[in-house]
Coordinates of N, CA and C in Angstrom, one line a residue:
M1 N 0.8 -1.2 0.0 CA 0.0 0.0 0.0 C 0.9 1.3 0.0
I2 N 1.9 1.2 0.8 CA 2.8 2.4 0.9 C 3.5 2.6 -0.4
S3 N 3.9 1.5 -1.0 CA 4.6 1.6 -2.4 C 3.6 2.1 -3.4
S4 N 2.4 1.7 -3.4 CA 1.4 2.2 -4.3 C 1.1 3.6 -4.2
N5 N 1.0 4.1 -2.9 CA 0.8 5.5 -2.6 C 2.0 6.4 -3.1
K6 N 3.2 5.8 -2.9 CA 4.4 6.5 -3.4 C 4.4 6.7 -4.9
I7 N 4.0 5.6 -5.6 CA 4.0 5.7 -7.0 C 3.0 6.7 -7.5
Q8 N 1.8 6.7 -6.8 CA 0.7 7.7 -7.2 C 1.2 9.1 -6.9
L9 N 2.0 9.3 -5.8 CA 2.5 10.6 -5.5 C 3.5 11.1 -6.6
N10 N 4.4 10.2 -7.0 CA 5.4 10.5 -8.0 C 4.7 10.8 -9.3
N11 N 3.7 10.1 -9.7 CA 2.9 10.4 -10.9 C 2.2 11.7 -10.9
A12 N 1.7 12.0 -9.7 CA 1.0 13.3 -9.5 C 2.0 14.5 -9.7
L13 N 3.2 14.3 -9.1 CA 4.2 15.4 -9.3 C 4.6 15.5 -10.7
I14 N 4.8 14.4 -11.4 CA 5.1 14.5 -12.8 C 4.1 15.2 -13.6
N15 N 2.8 14.8 -13.4 CA 1.7 15.5 -14.1 C 1.6 16.9 -13.7
R16 N 1.9 17.3 -12.5 CA 1.8 18.7 -12.1 C 2.8 19.6 -12.8
Y17 N 4.0 19.1 -12.9 CA 5.1 20.0 -13.4 C 5.4 19.7 -14.9
F18 N 4.9 18.6 -15.4 CA 5.2 18.3 -16.8 C 3.9 18.1 -17.6
G19 N 2.8 18.4 -17.1 CA 1.5 18.3 -17.8 C 1.0 16.9 -17.9
A20 N 1.9 16.0 -18.3 CA 1.5 14.5 -18.4 C 2.8 13.8 -18.5
S21 N 2.8 12.5 -18.2 CA 4.0 11.7 -18.3 C 4.5 11.6 -19.7
T22 N 3.6 11.7 -20.7 CA 4.0 11.7 -22.1 C 4.9 12.9 -22.4
S23 N 4.7 14.0 -21.8 CA 5.5 15.2 -22.0 C 6.9 15.0 -21.5
L24 N 7.0 14.4 -20.3 CA 8.3 14.1 -19.7 C 9.1 13.1 -20.6
C25 N 8.4 12.1 -21.1 CA 9.0 11.1 -22.0 C 9.5 11.8 -23.3
F26 N 8.7 12.7 -23.8 CA 9.1 13.3 -25.0 C 10.4 14.2 -24.8
V27 N 10.3 15.0 -23.7 CA 11.5 15.8 -23.3 C 12.8 15.0 -23.2
L28 N 12.7 13.9 -22.5 CA 13.9 13.1 -22.3 C 14.4 12.5 -23.7
A29 N 13.4 12.0 -24.5 CA 13.8 11.4 -25.8 C 14.4 12.5 -26.7
N30 N 13.8 13.7 -26.7 CA 14.2 14.8 -27.5 C 15.6 15.2 -27.1
L31 N 15.9 15.3 -25.8 CA 17.2 15.7 -25.4 C 18.3 14.6 -25.8
M32 N 17.9 13.3 -25.7 CA 18.8 12.3 -26.1 C 19.1 12.4 -27.6
V33 N 18.1 12.7 -28.4 CA 18.4 12.9 -29.9 C 19.3 14.0 -30.1
M34 N 19.1 15.2 -29.4 CA 20.0 16.3 -29.5 C 21.4 16.0 -29.2
V35 N 21.6 15.3 -28.0 CA 22.9 14.9 -27.6 C 23.6 14.0 -28.5
S36 N 22.8 13.0 -29.0 CA 23.4 12.0 -30.0 C 23.8 12.6 -31.2
L37 N 23.0 13.5 -31.8 CA 23.4 14.2 -33.0 C 24.6 15.1 -32.8
Q38 N 24.7 15.7 -31.6 CA 25.8 16.6 -31.3 C 27.1 15.9 -31.3
V39 N 27.1 14.6 -30.9 CA 28.3 13.8 -30.8 C 28.7 13.4 -32.2
I40 N 27.7 13.2 -33.1 CA 28.0 12.8 -34.5 C 28.5 14.0 -35.3
D41 N 29.0 13.9 -36.4 CA 29.4 15.0 -37.3 C 28.2 15.8 -37.6
S42 N 28.1 17.0 -37.1 CA 26.9 17.8 -37.2 C 26.7 18.4 -38.7
Q43 N 27.8 18.5 -39.4 CA 27.7 19.0 -40.7 C 26.9 18.2 -41.7
N44 N 26.7 16.9 -41.4 CA 25.9 16.0 -42.2 C 24.4 16.2 -41.9
F45 N 24.1 16.9 -40.8 CA 22.7 17.0 -40.4 C 22.2 18.4 -40.4
R46 N 23.0 19.4 -40.4 CA 22.6 20.8 -40.3 C 21.8 21.2 -41.5
Y47 N 20.9 22.2 -41.4 CA 20.2 22.8 -42.5 C 21.2 23.5 -43.4
Q48 N 21.1 23.3 -44.7 CA 21.9 24.0 -45.7 C 21.0 24.5 -46.8
L49 N 21.3 25.6 -47.3 CA 20.5 26.3 -48.4 C 20.3 25.4 -49.6
D50 N 21.3 24.6 -49.9 CA 21.3 23.8 -51.1 C 20.8 22.4 -50.9
W51 N 20.0 22.2 -49.8 CA 19.5 20.9 -49.5 C 18.7 20.2 -50.6
F52 N 17.9 21.1 -51.3 CA 17.1 20.5 -52.4 C 17.9 20.1 -53.6
Q53 N 18.9 21.0 -54.0 CA 19.8 20.6 -55.1 C 20.6 19.4 -54.8
Q54 N 21.0 19.2 -53.6 CA 21.8 18.1 -53.2 C 21.0 16.9 -52.9
V55 N 19.7 17.0 -52.9 CA 18.8 15.9 -52.6 C 19.1 15.4 -51.2
E56 N 19.2 16.3 -50.2 CA 19.4 16.0 -48.8 C 18.3 16.5 -48.0
F57 N 17.1 15.8 -48.2 CA 15.9 16.3 -47.6 C 15.8 16.2 -46.1
W58 N 16.6 15.3 -45.5 CA 16.6 15.2 -44.1 C 17.0 16.5 -43.4
R59 N 17.8 17.3 -44.1 CA 18.4 18.5 -43.4 C 17.3 19.5 -43.0
V60 N 16.1 19.5 -43.6 CA 15.1 20.4 -43.2 C 14.5 20.1 -41.9
I61 N 14.8 18.9 -41.4 CA 14.3 18.5 -40.1 C 15.5 18.4 -39.1
T62 N 16.5 17.6 -39.5 CA 17.6 17.4 -38.5 C 18.4 18.6 -38.1
G63 N 18.4 19.6 -39.0 CA 19.1 20.8 -38.7 C 18.7 21.5 -37.4
H64 N 17.4 21.3 -37.0 CA 16.9 21.9 -35.8 C 17.2 21.1 -34.6
W65 N 17.8 20.0 -34.7 CA 18.2 19.2 -33.5 C 19.7 19.2 -33.4
I66 N 20.4 19.9 -34.3 CA 21.9 20.1 -34.2 C 22.1 21.5 -33.6
H67 N 23.2 21.6 -32.8 CA 23.5 22.8 -32.2 C 25.0 23.2 -32.4
F68 N 25.3 24.5 -32.4 CA 26.6 25.0 -32.7 C 27.6 24.6 -31.6
S69 N 27.1 24.6 -30.3 CA 28.0 24.2 -29.2 C 27.1 23.6 -28.1
W70 N 27.8 23.0 -27.1 CA 27.1 22.4 -26.0 C 26.3 23.5 -25.2
Q71 N 26.9 24.7 -25.1 CA 26.1 25.8 -24.5 C 24.8 26.0 -25.2
H72 N 24.9 26.0 -26.5 CA 23.7 26.2 -27.4 C 22.7 25.2 -27.1
L73 N 23.1 23.9 -27.0 CA 22.2 22.8 -26.8 C 21.6 22.9 -25.4
M74 N 22.4 23.3 -24.4 CA 22.0 23.4 -23.0 C 20.8 24.4 -22.9
L75 N 21.0 25.6 -23.5 CA 20.0 26.6 -23.5 C 18.7 26.2 -24.1
N76 N 18.7 25.5 -25.2 CA 17.5 25.1 -25.8 C 16.9 23.9 -25.0
G77 N 17.7 23.1 -24.5 CA 17.2 22.0 -23.6 C 16.5 22.5 -22.4
L78 N 17.1 23.5 -21.8 CA 16.5 24.2 -20.6 C 15.2 24.9 -21.0
G79 N 15.2 25.5 -22.2 CA 14.0 26.2 -22.7 C 12.8 25.2 -22.9
L80 N 13.1 24.0 -23.4 CA 12.1 23.0 -23.6 C 11.5 22.5 -22.2
I81 N 12.4 22.3 -21.3 CA 12.0 21.9 -19.9 C 11.1 23.0 -19.3
L82 N 11.5 24.3 -19.5 CA 10.8 25.4 -18.9 C 9.4 25.5 -19.6
C83 N 9.3 25.3 -20.9 CA 8.1 25.3 -21.6 C 7.1 24.3 -21.0
V84 N 7.6 23.1 -20.8 CA 6.7 22.0 -20.3 C 6.3 22.2 -18.9
A85 N 7.3 22.7 -18.1 CA 7.0 23.0 -16.7 C 6.0 24.1 -16.5
I86 N 6.0 25.1 -17.3 CA 5.1 26.2 -17.1 C 3.7 25.9 -17.7
A87 N 3.7 25.4 -19.0 CA 2.4 25.2 -19.7 C 1.8 23.9 -19.4
R88 N 2.6 22.9 -19.0 CA 2.1 21.5 -18.7 C 1.2 21.0 -19.8
P89 N 1.6 21.0 -21.1 CA 0.8 20.5 -22.2 C 0.5 19.0 -22.0
T90 N -0.8 18.6 -22.3 CA -1.2 17.2 -22.1 C -1.2 16.5 -23.5
W91 N -0.3 16.9 -24.4 CA -0.3 16.3 -25.7 C 0.2 14.9 -25.6
S92 N -0.3 14.1 -26.6 CA 0.2 12.7 -26.7 C 1.6 12.8 -27.4
I93 N 2.3 11.7 -27.3 CA 3.6 11.6 -27.9 C 3.5 11.9 -29.4
G94 N 2.4 11.3 -30.0 CA 2.2 11.6 -31.5 C 2.0 13.0 -31.8
R95 N 1.3 13.8 -31.0 CA 1.1 15.2 -31.2 C 2.4 16.0 -31.0
W96 N 3.2 15.6 -30.0 CA 4.5 16.2 -29.8 C 5.3 16.1 -31.1
I97 N 5.4 14.8 -31.6 CA 6.2 14.6 -32.7 C 5.7 15.3 -34.0
V98 N 4.4 15.3 -34.2 CA 3.8 16.1 -35.3 C 4.1 17.5 -35.2
Y99 N 3.9 18.1 -34.1 CA 4.2 19.6 -33.9 C 5.7 19.9 -34.2
N100 N 6.6 19.1 -33.7 CA 8.0 19.3 -33.9 C 8.4 19.2 -35.3
I101 N 7.9 18.2 -36.0 CA 8.2 18.0 -37.4 C 7.7 19.1 -38.3
L102 N 6.4 19.4 -38.1 CA 5.8 20.5 -38.9 C 6.5 21.8 -38.6
L103 N 6.8 22.1 -37.4 CA 7.6 23.4 -37.1 C 8.9 23.4 -37.8
A104 N 9.7 22.3 -37.7 CA 11.0 22.2 -38.3 C 10.9 22.3 -39.8
I105 N 10.0 21.6 -40.5 CA 9.9 21.7 -41.9 C 9.4 23.1 -42.3
G106 N 8.5 23.7 -41.6 CA 8.0 25.0 -42.0 C 9.0 26.1 -41.9
I107 N 9.8 26.0 -40.8 CA 10.9 27.0 -40.6 C 11.9 26.9 -41.7
S108 N 12.3 25.6 -42.0 CA 13.3 25.4 -43.1 C 12.8 25.9 -44.4
M109 N 11.5 25.7 -44.7 CA 10.9 26.2 -46.0 C 11.0 27.7 -46.1
L110 N 10.7 28.3 -45.0 CA 10.7 29.8 -45.0 C 12.2 30.3 -45.1
F111 N 13.1 29.6 -44.5 CA 14.5 29.9 -44.7 C 14.9 29.9 -46.2
T112 N 14.5 28.8 -46.8 CA 14.8 28.6 -48.2 C 14.2 29.7 -49.1
W113 N 13.0 30.1 -48.8 CA 12.3 31.1 -49.6 C 12.6 32.5 -49.3
L114 N 12.8 32.8 -48.0 CA 12.9 34.2 -47.6 C 14.3 34.6 -47.1
N115 N 15.2 33.6 -46.9 CA 16.6 33.9 -46.4 C 17.6 33.2 -47.3
P116 N 17.7 33.6 -48.6 CA 18.7 33.0 -49.5 C 20.1 33.3 -49.1
E117 N 20.3 34.3 -48.2 CA 21.7 34.6 -47.8 C 22.2 33.6 -46.7
L118 N 21.2 32.8 -46.1 CA 21.5 31.9 -45.0 C 22.1 30.6 -45.6
D119 N 23.4 30.4 -45.6 CA 24.0 29.2 -46.1 C 23.7 28.0 -45.3
W120 N 23.7 28.1 -43.9 CA 23.4 27.0 -43.1 C 22.8 27.5 -41.8
Y121 N 22.2 26.6 -41.1 CA 21.6 26.9 -39.8 C 21.5 25.7 -38.9
V122 N 21.7 25.9 -37.6 CA 21.5 24.8 -36.6 C 20.8 25.4 -35.4
G123 N 20.0 24.6 -34.7 CA 19.4 25.1 -33.5 C 17.9 24.7 -33.4
Y124 N 17.5 24.5 -32.1 CA 16.1 24.1 -31.8 C 15.3 25.3 -31.5
S125 N 15.8 26.5 -31.4 CA 15.1 27.6 -30.8 C 13.9 28.0 -31.6
G126 N 14.0 27.9 -32.9 CA 12.8 28.3 -33.7 C 11.6 27.3 -33.4
V127 N 11.9 26.0 -33.4 CA 10.9 25.1 -33.0 C 10.4 25.3 -31.6
L128 N 11.3 25.7 -30.7 CA 11.0 25.9 -29.3 C 10.0 27.1 -29.2
F129 N 10.2 28.2 -29.9 CA 9.3 29.3 -29.8 C 7.9 28.9 -30.3
G130 N 7.9 28.1 -31.4 CA 6.6 27.6 -31.8 C 5.9 26.8 -30.8
L131 N 6.6 25.9 -30.1 CA 6.1 25.1 -29.1 C 5.5 25.9 -27.9
F132 N 6.3 27.0 -27.6 CA 5.8 27.9 -26.5 C 4.4 28.5 -26.9
L133 N 4.3 28.9 -28.1 CA 3.0 29.5 -28.5 C 1.9 28.5 -28.5
L134 N 2.2 27.3 -29.1 CA 1.2 26.2 -29.1 C 0.8 25.8 -27.7
A135 N 1.7 25.7 -26.8 CA 1.5 25.3 -25.4 C 0.6 26.4 -24.7
A136 N 0.9 27.7 -25.0 CA 0.2 28.8 -24.4 C -1.3 28.7 -24.9
I137 N -1.5 28.5 -26.2 CA -2.9 28.4 -26.7 C -3.6 27.2 -26.1
E138 N -2.9 26.1 -25.9 CA -3.5 24.9 -25.2 C -3.9 25.3 -23.7
L139 N -3.0 26.0 -23.1 CA -3.1 26.3 -21.7 C -4.3 27.3 -21.5
F140 N -4.6 28.1 -22.5 CA -5.6 29.1 -22.4 C -7.0 28.5 -22.1
K141 N -7.2 27.3 -22.4 CA -8.4 26.6 -22.1 C -8.7 26.5 -20.6
T142 N -7.6 26.4 -19.8 CA -7.8 26.2 -18.3 C -7.2 27.3 -17.5
E143 N -6.1 27.9 -17.9 CA -5.5 28.9 -17.1 C -5.2 30.1 -18.0
R144 N -6.1 31.0 -18.1 CA -6.1 32.1 -19.1 C -5.0 33.1 -18.8
I145 N -4.9 33.5 -17.5 CA -3.9 34.5 -17.2 C -2.5 34.1 -17.5
I146 N -2.1 32.9 -17.0 CA -0.8 32.3 -17.3 C -0.5 32.2 -18.8
A147 N -1.6 31.7 -19.5 CA -1.4 31.5 -20.9 C -1.2 32.8 -21.6
L148 N -2.0 33.8 -21.3 CA -1.8 35.1 -21.9 C -0.4 35.7 -21.6
L149 N 0.1 35.6 -20.4 CA 1.4 36.1 -20.0 C 2.5 35.3 -20.8
L150 N 2.3 34.0 -20.9 CA 3.3 33.2 -21.7 C 3.3 33.6 -23.2
G151 N 2.1 33.6 -23.8 CA 2.0 33.8 -25.2 C 2.4 35.3 -25.5
T152 N 2.0 36.2 -24.7 CA 2.4 37.6 -24.9 C 3.9 37.8 -24.8
G153 N 4.4 37.2 -23.7 CA 5.9 37.3 -23.5 C 6.7 36.8 -24.6
V154 N 6.3 35.7 -25.2 CA 7.0 35.1 -26.3 C 6.9 36.0 -27.5
C155 N 5.7 36.5 -27.8 CA 5.5 37.4 -29.0 C 6.3 38.7 -28.8
I156 N 6.3 39.3 -27.6 CA 7.1 40.5 -27.4 C 8.5 40.3 -27.6
K157 N 9.0 39.2 -27.1 CA 10.5 38.8 -27.2 C 10.8 38.8 -28.7
V158 N 10.0 38.2 -29.5 CA 10.3 38.0 -30.9 C 10.2 39.4 -31.6
A159 N 9.2 40.2 -31.2 CA 9.0 41.5 -31.8 C 10.2 42.4 -31.5
L160 N 10.7 42.4 -30.3 CA 11.8 43.2 -29.9 C 13.1 42.8 -30.7
E161 N 13.2 41.5 -30.9 CA 14.4 41.0 -31.7 C 14.4 41.6 -33.1
Q162 N 13.2 41.7 -33.6 CA 13.0 42.1 -35.0 C 13.2 43.6 -35.2
I163 N 12.9 44.4 -34.2 CA 12.9 45.9 -34.3 C 13.9 46.6 -33.5
S164 N 14.5 45.9 -32.5 CA 15.5 46.6 -31.6 C 16.9 46.6 -32.3
S165 N 17.6 47.7 -32.1 CA 19.0 47.8 -32.5 C 19.9 47.2 -31.5
V166 N 19.4 46.9 -30.3 CA 20.2 46.4 -29.2 C 20.2 44.9 -29.3
N167 N 21.3 44.2 -29.1 CA 21.4 42.8 -29.1 C 20.8 42.2 -27.8
I168 N 19.6 41.6 -28.0 CA 19.0 41.0 -26.8 C 18.9 39.4 -26.9
T169 N 19.9 38.9 -27.7 CA 19.9 37.5 -27.9 C 21.1 36.9 -27.0
T170 N 21.3 35.6 -27.2 CA 22.3 34.9 -26.4 C 23.5 34.6 -27.2
S171 N 23.7 35.3 -28.3 CA 24.8 35.0 -29.2 C 26.2 35.0 -28.6
D172 N 26.4 35.9 -27.6 CA 27.7 35.9 -27.0 C 28.0 34.6 -26.2
F173 N 26.9 34.1 -25.6 CA 27.1 32.9 -24.8 C 27.3 31.6 -25.6
I174 N 26.5 31.5 -26.7 CA 26.6 30.3 -27.5 C 27.7 30.3 -28.6
G175 N 28.2 31.5 -28.8 CA 29.4 31.6 -29.7 C 29.1 31.7 -31.2
V176 N 27.9 32.0 -31.5 CA 27.5 32.2 -32.9 C 26.3 33.2 -33.0
P177 N 26.2 34.0 -34.0 CA 25.0 34.9 -34.1 C 23.7 34.1 -34.1
V178 N 22.7 34.6 -33.4 CA 21.4 34.0 -33.4 C 20.6 34.4 -34.6
I179 N 20.0 33.5 -35.3 CA 19.2 33.8 -36.4 C 17.8 34.1 -35.9
I180 N 17.5 35.4 -35.7 CA 16.3 35.8 -35.0 C 15.1 35.5 -35.9
D181 N 15.3 35.3 -37.2 CA 14.1 35.0 -38.1 C 13.6 33.6 -37.8
A182 N 14.4 32.7 -37.2 CA 13.9 31.4 -36.9 C 12.9 31.5 -35.8
H183 N 13.0 32.4 -34.9 CA 12.0 32.6 -33.8 C 10.7 33.1 -34.4
L184 N 10.8 34.1 -35.3 CA 9.6 34.6 -35.9 C 8.9 33.6 -36.7
Y185 N 9.7 32.8 -37.5 CA 9.1 31.8 -38.3 C 8.4 30.7 -37.5
G186 N 9.1 30.4 -36.3 CA 8.5 29.4 -35.4 C 7.1 29.9 -34.9
L187 N 6.9 31.1 -34.6 CA 5.6 31.6 -34.2 C 4.6 31.6 -35.3
L188 N 5.1 32.0 -36.5 CA 4.2 32.0 -37.7 C 3.7 30.6 -38.0
I189 N 4.6 29.6 -38.0 CA 4.2 28.3 -38.4 C 3.3 27.7 -37.3
A190 N 3.6 28.0 -36.0 CA 2.7 27.6 -34.9 C 1.3 28.1 -35.1
A191 N 1.2 29.4 -35.4 CA -0.1 30.0 -35.6 C -0.9 29.3 -36.8
F192 N -0.1 29.0 -37.8 CA -0.7 28.3 -39.0 C -1.1 26.9 -38.6
I193 N -0.3 26.2 -37.8 CA -0.7 24.8 -37.4 C -2.0 24.9 -36.5
Q194 N -2.0 25.8 -35.6 CA -3.2 25.9 -34.7 C -4.4 26.2 -35.6
L195 N -4.3 27.1 -36.5 CA -5.5 27.4 -37.4 C -5.9 26.2 -38.2
A196 N -4.9 25.5 -38.8 CA -5.2 24.4 -39.6 C -5.9 23.3 -38.8
F197 N -5.4 23.0 -37.6 CA -6.0 22.0 -36.8 C -7.4 22.4 -36.4
A198 N -7.6 23.6 -36.1 CA -9.0 24.1 -35.7 C -9.9 24.0 -36.9
L199 N -9.5 24.3 -38.1 CA -10.4 24.2 -39.2 C -10.7 22.7 -39.5
V200 N -9.7 21.8 -39.4 CA -9.9 20.4 -39.6 C -10.9 19.8 -38.6
K201 N -10.7 20.3 -37.3 CA -11.6 19.8 -36.3 C -13.0 20.3 -36.5
Q202 N -13.2 21.5 -36.9 CA -14.5 22.1 -37.2 C -15.1 21.4 -38.4
A203 N -14.4 21.1 -39.4 CA -14.9 20.4 -40.6 C -15.4 19.0 -40.2
Y204 N -14.6 18.3 -39.4 CA -14.9 17.0 -38.9 C -16.2 17.0 -38.1
T205 N -16.3 18.0 -37.2 CA -17.5 18.1 -36.4 C -18.8 18.3 -37.3
I206 N -18.7 19.1 -38.3 CA -19.8 19.4 -39.2 C -20.2 18.2 -40.0
V207 N -19.2 17.5 -40.5 CA -19.5 16.2 -41.3 C -20.1 15.2 -40.3
K208 N -19.6 15.1 -39.1 CA -20.0 14.0 -38.2 C -21.5 14.3 -37.8
S209 N -21.8 15.6 -37.6 CA -23.2 16.0 -37.2 C -24.2 15.7 -38.3
K210 N -23.8 15.8 -39.5 CA -24.7 15.5 -40.7 C -24.8 14.0 -41.0
S211 N -23.9 13.2 -40.5 CA -24.0 11.8 -40.8 C -24.9 11.0 -39.9

């Protein structure tokens, strides 16, 4: 009985601070992927502008799990943990994976179309900003004040990066200039994902009600 109560208490703590055990599993798996790819030759996995010409399609996804340095990886890893701890999203593993892949592909596509001067890119921060927004939207259903603060804070941060002449990024710490457009694109793709999911859900509800 004591052991059962202890297990229930541990599960309750996980659910409280990580939204659901699936979120904790995803965070751990995601960090393991980042560390593994960091150990391997990152140049084979980073995003590169010529990915299409070279028929290296994996780069549009894997480039977001590669980092320039261990400090870079640590910052994004901590950011992911913070996102989950604050917003406590109750997404399934499948939804976590879909969100991450869609954000990565979307950001890479916008790089290709809108940033032809960007020869290569590495880093999870663009995907992370998108996850912050998606998590804030999800949280709005239950805790509106925290959700508004989180969503507004992320949007203000990205807006200041775009318009401010003062460096408010972590480029000095990670050792490479931060591509601030990745953060903007992450928010744009996240908004598109949320809108698309809402439209699909609405269409499904209408079709189901008529059947």
